[in-house]
Amino acid sequence: QVQLVESGGGLVQAGGSLRLSCAASGSGFSANAMGWYRHAPGKQREMVATITSGGSTRYRDSVKGRFTISIDNAKNTVYLQMNSLKPEDTAVYYCYAAGGGLNVYWGQGTQVTVSS
């Protein structure tokens, strides 16, 4: 069984920064890709950023230049550095980890609230 544990969410003023972390653990598990989605009330879940074990990244347009995703393959841990936060970034952020085959695992979610 693979478990993902997230940390780093919280309340911050607009223009501030937060760093999210997500560690995946499980016997023999090695992530091929990890990333972050978010879900705001009244909106659909949306991809925020993804990264492969080789370091290839992808971001949604609205966070480019403000968010940076990184991965520590040895620790199966993904990070999301969020700078210049805006109220529209407010959401529950979920990390995921994809291993071999079609298995995708999800974290429990961490709340990010940006006040104006």
CSV table of C-alpha atoms in Angstrom, one decimal:
chain,number,residue,atom,x,y,z
A,1,GLN,CA,0.0,0.0,0.0
A,2,VAL,CA,1.3,3.4,-1.0
A,3,GLN,CA,0.6,6.4,1.3
A,4,LEU,CA,1.1,10.1,0.5
A,5,VAL,CA,1.5,12.6,3.3
A,6,GLU,CA,1.2,16.2,2.5
A,7,SER,CA,2.3,19.2,4.5
A,8,GLY,CA,2.8,23.0,4.2
A,9,GLY,CA,-0.6,24.4,3.6
A,10,GLY,CA,-2.0,27.3,5.5
A,11,LEU,CA,-3.2,30.9,5.5
A,12,VAL,CA,-1.2,33.6,3.8
A,13,GLN,CA,-1.7,37.1,2.6
A,14,ALA,CA,-1.8,37.9,-1.1
A,15,GLY,CA,1.8,38.2,-2.4
A,16,GLY,CA,3.1,35.8,0.2
A,17,SER,CA,4.7,32.4,-0.2
A,18,LEU,CA,4.0,28.8,0.9
A,19,ARG,CA,5.9,25.6,0.2
A,20,LEU,CA,4.0,22.3,0.0
A,21,SER,CA,5.6,18.9,0.5
A,22,CYS,CA,4.3,15.5,-0.3
A,23,ALA,CA,6.1,12.3,0.6
A,24,ALA,CA,5.2,8.9,-0.9
A,25,SER,CA,5.9,5.7,1.0
A,26,GLY,CA,5.3,2.1,0.3
A,27,SER,CA,7.2,-1.1,0.1
A,28,GLY,CA,9.2,-1.1,-3.2
A,29,PHE,CA,7.4,2.0,-4.5
A,30,SER,CA,9.3,4.3,-6.8
A,31,ALA,CA,7.4,7.2,-8.4
A,32,ASN,CA,7.7,7.8,-12.1
A,33,ALA,CA,5.9,11.1,-11.8
A,34,MET,CA,4.4,13.2,-9.1
A,35,GLY,CA,2.5,16.4,-9.0
A,36,TRP,CA,-0.2,18.6,-7.6
A,37,TYR,CA,-3.9,19.3,-8.4
A,38,ARG,CA,-6.2,21.7,-6.7
A,39,HIS,CA,-9.9,22.0,-6.1
A,40,ALA,CA,-11.6,25.2,-5.2
A,41,PRO,CA,-15.3,25.4,-4.1
A,42,GLY,CA,-17.6,25.6,-7.1
A,43,LYS,CA,-14.8,24.8,-9.5
A,44,GLN,CA,-13.5,21.7,-11.2
A,45,ARG,CA,-10.3,20.1,-10.0
A,46,GLU,CA,-7.4,21.4,-12.0
A,47,MET,CA,-3.8,20.4,-12.6
A,48,VAL,CA,-1.4,22.8,-11.1
A,49,ALA,CA,2.1,21.3,-11.8
A,50,THR,CA,3.6,17.9,-12.6
A,51,ILE,CA,7.1,16.5,-12.7
A,52,THR,CA,8.6,13.3,-13.9
A,53,SER,CA,11.4,11.4,-12.2
A,54,GLY,CA,13.6,12.7,-15.0
A,55,GLY,CA,12.8,16.3,-14.1
A,56,SER,CA,10.4,17.2,-16.9
A,57,THR,CA,7.8,19.7,-15.6
A,58,ARG,CA,4.5,21.1,-16.7
A,59,TYR,CA,2.5,23.9,-15.2
A,60,ARG,CA,-0.9,25.4,-15.7
A,61,ASP,CA,-0.6,28.8,-17.3
A,62,SER,CA,-2.0,30.8,-14.4
A,63,VAL,CA,0.9,29.6,-12.1
A,64,LYS,CA,3.8,29.8,-14.5
A,65,GLY,CA,6.5,32.1,-13.2
A,66,ARG,CA,5.1,32.0,-9.7
A,67,PHE,CA,5.1,28.3,-8.7
A,68,THR,CA,8.0,25.9,-8.9
A,69,ILE,CA,7.8,22.1,-8.7
A,70,SER,CA,10.7,19.9,-7.7
A,71,ILE,CA,11.3,16.3,-6.8
A,72,ASP,CA,13.6,14.3,-4.6
A,73,ASN,CA,13.6,10.9,-6.2
A,74,ALA,CA,15.6,9.3,-3.4
A,75,LYS,CA,12.9,10.3,-0.9
A,76,ASN,CA,9.9,10.0,-3.3
A,77,THR,CA,9.0,13.5,-2.3
A,78,VAL,CA,7.6,16.3,-4.4
A,79,TYR,CA,7.7,20.0,-3.4
A,80,LEU,CA,5.7,22.9,-4.7
A,81,GLN,CA,7.1,26.4,-4.0
A,82,MET,CA,4.4,28.9,-4.4
A,83,ASN,CA,5.3,32.6,-4.6
A,84,SER,CA,3.3,35.7,-5.3
A,85,LEU,CA,0.2,34.0,-4.1
A,86,LYS,CA,-3.2,35.3,-5.2
A,87,PRO,CA,-6.7,34.9,-3.7
A,88,GLU,CA,-7.6,32.8,-6.7
A,89,ASP,CA,-5.0,30.3,-5.7
A,90,THR,CA,-7.2,29.4,-2.7
A,91,ALA,CA,-8.1,25.7,-2.8
A,92,VAL,CA,-7.4,22.3,-1.4
A,93,TYR,CA,-4.2,21.1,-2.9
A,94,TYR,CA,-3.8,17.3,-3.6
A,95,CYS,CA,-0.6,15.6,-4.5
A,96,TYR,CA,-0.4,12.4,-6.5
A,97,ALA,CA,2.2,9.9,-7.3
A,98,ALA,CA,2.3,7.6,-10.3
A,99,GLY,CA,4.3,4.4,-10.2
A,100,GLY,CA,4.6,1.6,-12.7
A,101,GLY,CA,1.5,0.5,-14.7
A,102,LEU,CA,-1.7,2.5,-14.2
A,103,ASN,CA,-1.5,3.0,-10.5
A,104,VAL,CA,-2.0,6.5,-9.3
A,105,TYR,CA,-2.0,7.4,-5.6
A,106,TRP,CA,-3.4,10.5,-3.9
A,107,GLY,CA,-2.7,12.5,-0.8
A,108,GLN,CA,-5.4,13.6,1.6
A,109,GLY,CA,-5.3,17.2,0.6
A,110,THR,CA,-4.0,20.4,2.3
A,111,GLN,CA,-5.8,23.7,2.4
A,112,VAL,CA,-4.2,26.8,1.0
A,113,THR,CA,-6.0,30.0,1.7
A,114,VAL,CA,-4.8,33.3,0.3
A,115,SER,CA,-6.4,36.4,1.8
A,116,SER,CA,-6.7,39.7,-0.1
